[in-house]
Coordinates of C-alpha atoms in Angstrom, one line a residue:
M1030 CA 10.3 -7.7 -37.4
R1031 CA 12.7 -10.2 -35.8
H1032 CA 14.7 -10.5 -39.0
A1033 CA 15.0 -6.7 -39.3
A1034 CA 16.2 -6.4 -35.7
E1035 CA 18.8 -9.2 -35.9
T1036 CA 20.1 -7.9 -39.3
T1037 CA 20.3 -4.3 -38.2
Q1038 CA 22.4 -5.0 -35.1
S1039 CA 24.2 -8.2 -36.1
H1040 CA 27.6 -6.4 -35.9
S1041 CA 26.9 -4.2 -32.9
A1042 CA 25.8 -6.9 -30.4
P1043 CA 26.9 -10.3 -31.6
N1044 CA 27.0 -11.9 -28.1
T1045 CA 23.5 -11.2 -26.9
N1046 CA 20.0 -12.0 -28.2
T1047 CA 18.0 -9.6 -26.0
Y1048 CA 19.7 -6.2 -26.6
L1049 CA 18.2 -3.7 -29.0
G1050 CA 20.2 -0.6 -30.1
Y1051 CA 18.4 2.7 -29.8
F1052 CA 17.5 3.2 -33.5
T1053 CA 16.7 -0.5 -33.9
H1054 CA 14.4 -0.2 -30.9
L1055 CA 12.6 2.7 -32.5
A1056 CA 12.1 0.8 -35.7
V1057 CA 11.0 -2.4 -34.0
T1058 CA 8.6 -0.4 -31.8
D1059 CA 7.0 1.2 -34.8
L1060 CA 6.5 -2.2 -36.5
H1061 CA 5.1 -3.6 -33.2
E1062 CA 2.5 -0.8 -32.9
A1063 CA 1.5 -1.2 -36.5
A1064 CA 1.1 -5.0 -36.1
M1065 CA -1.0 -4.5 -32.9
G1066 CA -3.1 -1.9 -34.6
C1067 CA -3.8 -4.3 -37.4
L1068 CA -4.7 -7.1 -35.0
D1069 CA -7.1 -4.8 -33.1
R1070 CA -9.2 -4.4 -36.2
P1071 CA -11.8 -7.0 -37.1
L1072 CA -10.6 -9.6 -39.6
P1073 CA -12.1 -8.5 -43.0
V1074 CA -12.0 -12.0 -44.6
A1075 CA -13.2 -14.1 -41.7
D1076 CA -15.9 -15.6 -43.9
E1077 CA -13.5 -16.7 -46.6
P1078 CA -13.2 -20.6 -46.9
L1079 CA -9.4 -20.6 -46.4
A1080 CA -9.2 -17.9 -43.8
R1081 CA -9.2 -20.2 -40.9
D1082 CA -6.4 -22.4 -42.2
R1083 CA -4.3 -19.3 -43.1
L1084 CA -4.7 -17.9 -39.6
L1085 CA -3.7 -21.2 -38.0
E1086 CA -0.6 -21.2 -40.2
T1087 CA 0.1 -17.6 -39.1
S1088 CA -0.3 -18.8 -35.5
D1089 CA 2.3 -21.6 -36.1
I1090 CA 4.7 -19.0 -37.4
V1091 CA 4.2 -16.6 -34.5
R1092 CA 4.4 -19.4 -32.0
T1093 CA 7.7 -20.6 -33.4
A1094 CA 9.1 -17.1 -33.4
M1095 CA 7.9 -16.6 -29.8
L1096 CA 9.5 -19.7 -28.6
T1097 CA 12.9 -18.9 -30.2
P1098 CA 15.2 -16.8 -28.1
G1099 CA 15.7 -13.4 -29.7
P1100 CA 15.6 -9.6 -29.2
T1101 CA 11.9 -9.3 -30.1
Q1102 CA 10.5 -12.2 -28.1
D1103 CA 8.4 -10.0 -25.8
Y1104 CA 6.8 -8.4 -28.8
E1105 CA 5.9 -11.7 -30.3
V1106 CA 4.3 -12.8 -27.0
K1107 CA 2.0 -9.8 -27.4
H1108 CA 1.3 -10.6 -31.1
Y1109 CA 0.5 -14.2 -30.3
G1110 CA -2.0 -13.2 -27.6
R1111 CA -3.7 -10.6 -29.6
L1112 CA -3.9 -12.9 -32.7
W1113 CA -5.8 -15.5 -30.6
E1114 CA -7.9 -12.9 -28.8
T1115 CA -9.3 -11.1 -31.8
W1116 CA -8.8 -13.1 -35.0
L1117 CA -9.0 -16.8 -34.0
A1118 CA -11.0 -17.5 -30.9
S1119 CA -14.1 -15.4 -31.5
P1120 CA -14.9 -16.2 -35.2
Y1121 CA -14.0 -19.9 -35.2
G1122 CA -15.3 -21.4 -32.0
G1123 CA -12.7 -20.8 -29.3
E1124 CA -12.8 -24.0 -27.1
V1125 CA -11.9 -26.5 -29.9
L1126 CA -9.1 -24.3 -31.2
Y1127 CA -7.7 -23.6 -27.8
K1128 CA -7.5 -27.3 -27.0
E1129 CA -5.7 -27.9 -30.3
E1130 CA -3.3 -25.1 -29.6
L1131 CA -2.7 -26.4 -26.1
G1132 CA -1.6 -29.7 -27.6
K1133 CA 0.8 -27.9 -29.9
L1134 CA 2.4 -26.0 -27.0
E1135 CA 2.8 -29.2 -25.0
A1136 CA 4.5 -30.8 -27.9
A1137 CA 6.8 -27.9 -28.2
E1138 CA 7.9 -28.1 -24.6
S1139 CA 10.4 -30.9 -25.3
G1140 CA 13.8 -29.3 -26.1
L1141 CA 12.6 -25.8 -25.3
P1142 CA 15.5 -23.4 -24.6
A1143 CA 15.7 -22.1 -21.1
Q1144 CA 15.4 -18.5 -22.4
S1145 CA 12.0 -19.4 -23.9
R1146 CA 10.4 -20.9 -20.8
S1147 CA 8.8 -17.7 -19.8
A1148 CA 7.2 -17.2 -23.2
W1149 CA 6.0 -20.8 -23.3
N1150 CA 4.4 -20.3 -19.8
A1151 CA 2.7 -17.1 -21.0
A1152 CA 1.2 -18.9 -24.0
M1153 CA 0.1 -21.9 -21.8
L1154 CA -1.4 -19.5 -19.3
R1155 CA -3.5 -17.9 -22.0
M1156 CA -4.8 -21.2 -23.3
R1157 CA -5.7 -22.5 -19.8
F1158 CA -7.3 -19.2 -19.0
A1159 CA -9.4 -19.2 -22.1
L1160 CA -10.6 -22.8 -21.2
A1161 CA -11.5 -21.5 -17.7
D1162 CA -9.0 -24.0 -16.3
D1163 CA -8.0 -21.4 -13.6
D1164 CA -6.4 -23.9 -11.2
R1165 CA -3.7 -24.9 -13.7
A1166 CA -3.4 -21.3 -15.1
L1167 CA -2.8 -19.9 -11.6
A1168 CA -0.2 -22.7 -10.9
L1169 CA 1.7 -21.5 -14.1
L1170 CA 1.4 -17.9 -12.9
A1171 CA 2.9 -18.9 -9.5
G1172 CA 5.8 -20.6 -11.2
E1173 CA 6.5 -17.5 -13.2
S1174 CA 6.3 -15.0 -10.3
S1175 CA 10.0 -14.2 -10.3
R1176 CA 10.2 -13.7 -14.1
L1177 CA 7.1 -11.7 -15.0
G1178 CA 8.1 -8.9 -17.4
S1179 CA 6.0 -6.0 -18.7
A1180 CA 4.8 -8.1 -21.6
H1181 CA 3.4 -10.8 -19.4
I1182 CA 1.8 -8.2 -17.0
A1183 CA 0.2 -6.5 -20.1
Q1184 CA -1.1 -9.9 -21.2
L1185 CA -2.5 -10.7 -17.8
T1186 CA -4.4 -7.4 -17.5
E1187 CA -5.8 -7.8 -21.0
M1188 CA -7.1 -11.2 -20.1
L1189 CA -8.6 -10.0 -16.9
G1190 CA -10.2 -7.1 -18.8
E1191 CA -12.0 -9.8 -20.8
L1192 CA -13.5 -11.1 -17.6
A1193 CA -14.6 -7.6 -16.7
L1194 CA -16.3 -7.2 -20.1
K1195 CA -18.0 -10.6 -19.7
K1196 CA -19.1 -9.7 -16.1
E1197 CA -17.5 -12.8 -14.7
G1198 CA -17.0 -11.2 -11.3
R1199 CA -16.2 -14.4 -9.3
R1200 CA -13.4 -15.4 -11.6
L1201 CA -12.1 -11.8 -11.8
Y1202 CA -12.0 -11.6 -8.0
R1203 CA -10.0 -14.8 -7.7
W1204 CA -7.5 -13.7 -10.3
L1205 CA -7.0 -10.2 -8.9
T1206 CA -6.5 -11.7 -5.5
E1207 CA -3.9 -14.2 -6.7
L1208 CA -2.1 -11.6 -8.8
A1209 CA -1.8 -9.0 -5.9
P1210 CA 1.5 -10.3 -4.5
L1211 CA 3.1 -10.2 -8.0
M1212 CA 2.0 -6.6 -8.6
S1213 CA 3.9 -5.0 -5.6
G1214 CA 6.7 -2.9 -6.9
R1215 CA 5.5 -2.8 -10.5
R1216 CA 5.4 0.4 -12.5
L1217 CA 2.7 3.0 -11.8
R1218 CA 1.1 2.5 -15.2
E1219 CA 0.7 -1.2 -14.6
L1220 CA -0.6 -0.6 -11.1
E1221 CA -3.2 1.9 -12.4
T1222 CA -4.5 -0.7 -14.9
Y1223 CA -4.6 -3.3 -12.1
A1224 CA -6.5 -0.9 -9.7
G1225 CA -8.9 -0.1 -12.5
L1226 CA -9.8 -3.7 -12.7
W1227 CA -10.6 -3.7 -9.0
D1228 CA -12.9 -0.7 -9.6
E1229 CA -14.8 -2.6 -12.3
L1230 CA -15.0 -5.6 -10.0
V1231 CA -16.4 -3.6 -7.1
A1232 CA -19.0 -2.1 -9.4
M1233 CA -20.1 -5.7 -10.1
L1234 CA -19.5 -7.2 -6.6
P1235 CA -19.8 -4.5 -3.9
E1236 CA -18.8 -7.1 -1.3
A1237 CA -15.3 -7.2 -2.8
E1238 CA -14.6 -3.6 -1.8
P1239 CA -12.9 -4.5 1.6
R1240 CA -10.5 -6.8 -0.2
M1241 CA -9.7 -4.1 -2.7
W1242 CA -8.6 -1.8 0.1
E1243 CA -6.6 -4.5 1.8
T1244 CA -4.8 -5.3 -1.5
L1245 CA -4.0 -1.7 -2.3
E1246 CA -2.7 -1.1 1.2
A1247 CA -0.6 -4.2 1.1
M1248 CA 1.1 -2.9 -2.1
L1249 CA 2.4 0.3 -0.5
P1250 CA 4.6 2.2 -1.1
S1251 CA 4.4 1.4 -4.9
S1252 CA 0.6 1.9 -4.8
Q1253 CA 0.7 5.1 -2.7
T1254 CA -0.6 7.5 -5.3
I1255 CA -3.4 5.2 -6.4
Y1256 CA -4.4 4.3 -2.8
E1257 CA -4.6 7.9 -1.6
E1258 CA -6.6 9.0 -4.7
R1259 CA -9.1 6.3 -4.1
L1260 CA -9.4 7.0 -0.4
L1261 CA -10.3 10.6 -1.2
G1262 CA -12.6 9.6 -4.0
A1263 CA -14.5 7.2 -1.7
G1264 CA -14.8 9.7 1.1
R1265 CA -12.5 7.7 3.4
Y1266 CA -11.1 10.9 4.9
E1267 CA -10.0 9.4 8.2
D1268 CA -8.0 6.7 6.4
W1269 CA -6.4 9.4 4.2
I1270 CA -5.4 11.4 7.3
D1271 CA -4.1 8.2 8.9
I1272 CA -1.8 7.5 6.1
Q1273 CA -0.4 11.1 6.1
L1274 CA 0.3 10.9 9.8
S1275 CA 1.8 7.4 9.5
F1276 CA 4.2 8.6 6.8
G1277 CA 5.2 11.8 8.6
R1278 CA 3.4 14.4 6.5
D1279 CA 1.6 17.5 7.7
P1280 CA -0.8 20.2 6.4
L1281 CA 2.1 22.4 5.3
D1282 CA 2.9 19.8 2.7
Y1283 CA -0.3 20.5 0.8
R1284 CA -2.0 23.5 -0.9
A1285 CA -5.3 24.7 0.6
T1286 CA -7.1 23.4 -2.5
E1287 CA -5.9 19.9 -1.8
L1288 CA -7.4 19.9 1.6
A1289 CA -10.7 21.4 0.4
P1290 CA -12.6 18.1 0.2
L1291 CA -11.8 17.4 3.8
E1292 CA -12.8 20.9 4.9
K1293 CA -16.1 20.5 3.2
E1294 CA -17.1 16.9 3.9
A1295 CA -15.2 16.0 7.1
P1296 CA -13.5 19.0 8.8
H1297 CA -13.2 17.1 12.1
T1298 CA -10.6 14.8 10.5
L1299 CA -8.2 17.7 10.2
L1300 CA -7.8 18.0 14.0
P1301 CA -5.0 15.4 14.3
F1302 CA -3.2 17.1 11.4
L1303 CA -2.7 20.4 13.3
P1304 CA 0.0 19.3 15.8
S1305 CA 2.0 17.6 13.0
G1306 CA 2.1 20.9 11.1
D1307 CA 3.4 22.6 14.2
R1308 CA 6.4 20.4 14.7
T1309 CA 7.8 20.9 11.2
L1310 CA 7.4 24.6 10.8
C1311 CA 7.4 27.4 13.3
I1312 CA 4.4 29.4 12.1
D1313 CA 4.8 33.2 12.4
E1314 CA 2.5 36.1 11.6
K1315 CA 3.2 36.1 7.9
Q1316 CA 0.0 35.3 6.0
S1317 CA 1.8 33.3 3.3
Q1318 CA 3.0 30.9 5.9
L1319 CA -0.4 30.5 7.4
Q1320 CA -2.2 29.6 4.2
V1321 CA -2.5 25.9 4.7
G1322 CA -2.3 25.9 8.4
G1323 CA -5.0 28.6 8.6
Q1324 CA -7.3 26.7 6.3
A1325 CA -6.9 23.5 8.4
A1326 CA -7.4 25.5 11.6
Q1327 CA -10.6 27.1 10.3
A1328 CA -12.0 23.8 9.2
A1329 CA -11.0 22.2 12.5
G1330 CA -12.7 25.1 14.3
Q1331 CA -16.0 24.4 12.5
A1332 CA -15.8 20.8 13.4
V1333 CA -15.2 21.4 17.0
Q1334 CA -17.9 24.0 17.2
E1335 CA -20.3 21.5 15.8
N1336 CA -19.2 19.0 18.5
E1337 CA -19.3 21.7 21.3
A1338 CA -15.6 21.2 22.0
R1339 CA -14.2 24.6 21.2
G1340 CA -12.1 24.6 24.3
A1341 CA -10.0 21.7 22.9
L1342 CA -9.4 23.5 19.6
D1343 CA -8.4 26.7 21.4
R1344 CA -5.8 24.7 23.3
I1345 CA -4.5 23.1 20.1
L1346 CA -4.3 26.5 18.3
R1347 CA -2.5 28.1 21.3
A1348 CA 0.1 25.3 21.1
V1349 CA 0.4 25.7 17.3
R1350 CA 0.8 29.4 17.4
A1351 CA 2.8 29.8 20.6
A1352 CA 6.4 31.1 20.4
P1353 CA 8.6 28.0 19.8
Q1354 CA 11.2 26.9 22.3
Q1355 CA 14.0 27.1 19.7
A1356 CA 16.5 24.6 21.3
A1357 CA 14.0 21.9 22.1
R1358 CA 12.4 22.2 18.6
A1359 CA 15.7 22.2 16.8
A1360 CA 16.8 19.0 18.7
G1361 CA 13.4 17.4 18.0
R1362 CA 13.6 18.1 14.3
A1363 CA 17.2 16.9 14.1
A1364 CA 16.2 13.6 15.9
E1365 CA 13.3 13.1 13.5
R1366 CA 15.4 13.6 10.5
K1367 CA 17.7 10.8 11.7
A1368 CA 14.7 8.4 11.9
V1369 CA 12.5 9.5 9.0
M1370 CA 9.6 7.2 8.4
N1371 CA 9.5 6.0 4.8
A1372 CA 6.4 5.2 2.9
Q1373 CA 6.3 1.6 4.1
R1374 CA 4.7 0.0 7.1
D1375 CA 7.2 0.6 9.9
T1376 CA 7.3 -1.7 12.9
I1377 CA 7.4 0.1 16.3
S1378 CA 7.7 -1.9 19.5
I1379 CA 6.2 -0.1 22.5
D1380 CA 7.1 -0.6 26.2
V1381 CA 6.1 1.3 29.3
R1382 CA 7.2 1.9 32.9
L1383 CA 4.7 3.1 35.5
S1384 CA 5.9 5.8 37.9
E1385 CA 4.9 5.7 41.6
H1386 CA 2.2 8.2 40.8
G1387 CA 0.8 6.1 38.0
D1388 CA 2.2 8.1 35.1
A1389 CA 3.2 6.0 32.1
L1390 CA 6.7 6.5 30.8
I1391 CA 6.4 5.2 27.2
Y1392 CA 9.3 4.5 24.8
G1393 CA 9.4 2.9 21.4
V1394 CA 11.9 0.9 19.4
L1395 CA 11.8 1.2 15.6
E1396 CA 12.8 -2.1 13.9
G1397 CA 16.3 -1.8 12.4
Y1398 CA 16.9 1.6 14.0
G1399 CA 16.8 1.7 17.8
Y1400 CA 15.0 3.9 20.2
V1401 CA 12.4 6.2 18.6
P1402 CA 12.9 9.9 19.3
G1403 CA 10.3 11.1 21.8
M1404 CA 8.8 13.8 19.6
L1405 CA 8.3 11.4 16.8
L1406 CA 6.9 8.8 19.0
K1407 CA 4.3 10.9 20.7
H1408 CA 3.0 12.3 17.4
K1409 CA 2.6 8.8 16.0
L1410 CA 1.4 6.9 19.0
F1411 CA -1.1 9.6 20.1
A1412 CA -2.0 10.8 16.6
W1413 CA -5.7 10.0 17.3
H1414 CA -5.7 10.6 21.1
E1415 CA -8.1 13.5 21.8
A1416 CA -7.5 13.5 25.6
S1417 CA -3.8 14.6 25.0
F1418 CA -4.8 16.9 22.1
Y1419 CA -3.3 14.4 19.7
G1420 CA 0.0 14.2 21.7
T1421 CA 0.5 18.0 21.7
N1422 CA 0.2 18.3 25.5
L1423 CA 2.5 15.4 26.4
D1424 CA 6.0 15.9 27.8
V1425 CA 9.1 14.2 26.6
N1426 CA 12.1 13.4 28.8
Q1427 CA 15.4 11.6 28.5
V1428 CA 16.1 8.5 30.6
M1429 CA 18.8 5.8 30.8
L1430 CA 17.8 2.5 29.3
R1431 CA 19.7 -0.6 28.2
A1432 CA 21.4 -0.3 24.8
I1433 CA 19.7 -1.8 21.8
D1434 CA 22.0 -3.1 19.1
D1435 CA 24.2 0.0 19.4
P1436 CA 26.1 0.0 22.8
T1437 CA 26.5 3.8 22.6
Q1438 CA 22.7 4.2 22.5
S1439 CA 21.9 4.0 26.2
T1440 CA 19.8 7.1 26.4
A1441 CA 16.2 7.0 25.3
E1442 CA 13.4 9.6 25.2
V1443 CA 10.2 8.7 26.9
V1444 CA 6.7 10.2 26.4
I1445 CA 5.0 10.9 29.7
L1446 CA 1.3 10.0 29.7
P1447 CA -0.5 11.4 32.8
S1448 CA -2.0 8.9 35.2
E1449 CA -5.6 9.9 34.6
Q1450 CA -5.2 9.1 30.9
V1451 CA -3.3 5.8 31.2
L1452 CA -6.1 3.4 31.8
A1453 CA -8.4 4.8 29.1
F1454 CA -5.7 4.9 26.5
F1455 CA -4.4 1.3 27.0
A1456 CA -8.0 -0.1 27.5
A1457 CA -9.0 1.0 24.0
P1458 CA -6.0 2.5 22.1
R1459 CA -6.8 4.1 18.7
L1460 CA -3.6 3.8 16.8
L1461 CA -2.4 4.7 13.3
K1462 CA -3.4 1.8 11.0
H1463 CA -0.5 2.2 8.7
V1464 CA 2.1 1.6 11.3
A1465 CA 2.7 -1.9 12.7
W1466 CA 2.5 -1.6 16.5
E1467 CA 3.8 -4.2 18.8
M1468 CA 3.2 -4.1 22.5
T1469 CA 6.1 -5.6 24.4
G1470 CA 7.1 -6.0 28.0
E1471 CA 4.9 -4.3 30.6
S1472 CA 2.9 -2.5 27.9
R1473 CA 1.6 -6.0 26.8
L1474 CA 0.6 -6.6 30.4
L1475 CA -1.0 -3.2 30.7
S1476 CA -2.9 -3.6 27.4
R1477 CA -4.2 -7.0 28.6
W1478 CA -5.5 -5.8 31.9
A1479 CA -6.5 -2.2 31.2
P1480 CA -9.9 -3.2 29.7
V1481 CA -10.6 -5.4 32.7
L1482 CA -9.7 -2.7 35.2
A1483 CA -11.7 -0.1 33.3
E1484 CA -14.7 -2.3 33.4
W1485 CA -14.3 -3.0 37.1
I1486 CA -14.0 0.8 37.8
D1487 CA -17.2 1.4 35.8
E1488 CA -18.9 -1.3 37.8
R1489 CA -17.4 0.1 41.0
R1490 CA -15.8 -3.3 41.7
Y1491 CA -12.4 -1.6 42.1
I1492 CA -11.5 2.0 43.0
P1493 CA -7.9 2.9 42.3
P1494 CA -6.0 5.5 44.5
S1495 CA -6.8 9.1 43.5
G1496 CA -4.9 10.1 40.3
C1497 CA -3.3 6.7 39.9
V1498 CA -3.5 3.5 38.0
P1499 CA -2.6 0.1 39.6
S1500 CA 1.1 -0.8 39.7
R1501 CA 2.4 -3.8 37.8
S1502 CA 2.1 -6.0 40.9
A1503 CA -1.4 -4.8 41.6
A1504 CA -2.5 -5.5 38.1
V1505 CA -1.0 -9.0 38.2
D1506 CA -2.7 -9.6 41.6
L1507 CA -6.0 -8.4 40.4
G1508 CA -5.7 -10.6 37.3
R1509 CA -5.0 -13.7 39.4
R1510 CA -8.0 -12.9 41.6
A1511 CA -10.2 -12.5 38.5
A1512 CA -9.1 -15.8 37.1
A1513 CA -9.6 -17.5 40.4
G1514 CA -13.1 -16.0 40.9

């Protein structure tokens, strides 16, 4: 295969040893698939006296080709791995042969071309893995992290598939965990294979499931499709809604059939979704425009009826169906388009100022952007806040604040949280999990003391002025007295 590739394109690309022309690539791919198909079948002459020696000679030839820079090197890495996996290790006692091969690889390291270092590491990794020498194998993997190509990822997932077949759950857990940082940003097909190994592991070790969710979440946005499909499949509907709200989606982005599982199994989770649909599309009386929104509203109505909270739903639906204030909505949509949240974990810093009546004037700063538009902030910060009907009933005003990065940006939009809701919200905030929230300035102080003050109020140790929460100085004074007492 290598000879055919080099001969075919010797005149077209004389200065490179990695490039394959289109037709040459097609021919080499056909040869590669034929070779892999042959290696996948059981060896018909395994019992022949000379079969072992001939196979070891074949291994020497493939190893030499694999460690020689050339346009088919990645293919030869795959041939080498499959040869050992199916034709050598199993029939002839793997451990002894693996140790012998390990010695040959170590001997070949001297004078190894730089272009072949990755192939050599891949071969060493396979031998260490087969000998269950995971510490050294993982050390090799860490050293290759910046050079892992598709061939190496394919080899790794094949090796981990062997652990799944052998039910070696503990080893598989360790390898999947160590491999996770290297999989971020990989192709969807590779990520699907990797996630499938997690599925097999969880079937063996149910206690590994929390780590699986953490891993898939950490790999966003590349794992987005896989992560969301598994959330729905596992019935984690609130987490699925959370990720939609975090990434700025709404019910109008989906067909009614796509929301059917939520309508049937957990209709209450659709409640926070309603306001987000309202802010991106002014729903009119046309039935076609109400298809998704109507399905969501119906499902939400069933949930609220079950929870004897129909009044809350009525208020949400009135807000969704009310005639829009064109100027305000247009300005809000334009501001949101300027600060579109992407499918990654955004970092939003929150600060607050308390008015003399105890209302909280809340503003946010998006890392790398500046002040967050008020409409966007309230629908993200209060996405799970039932008291404000998921942010729908909160007002947004413009105020003058110091410029952040951009000296022309001295005007910010603040979300006004009524005084009667301030203490409860900051005492136990329920925030979107797929946004990185950071409490700064006075919001940090309020978050620190709100649980204490709420507890004191419940115990009647402190009674705030009617309709107010304590001011900053009062909170500090109460905190000092609590520490002293």
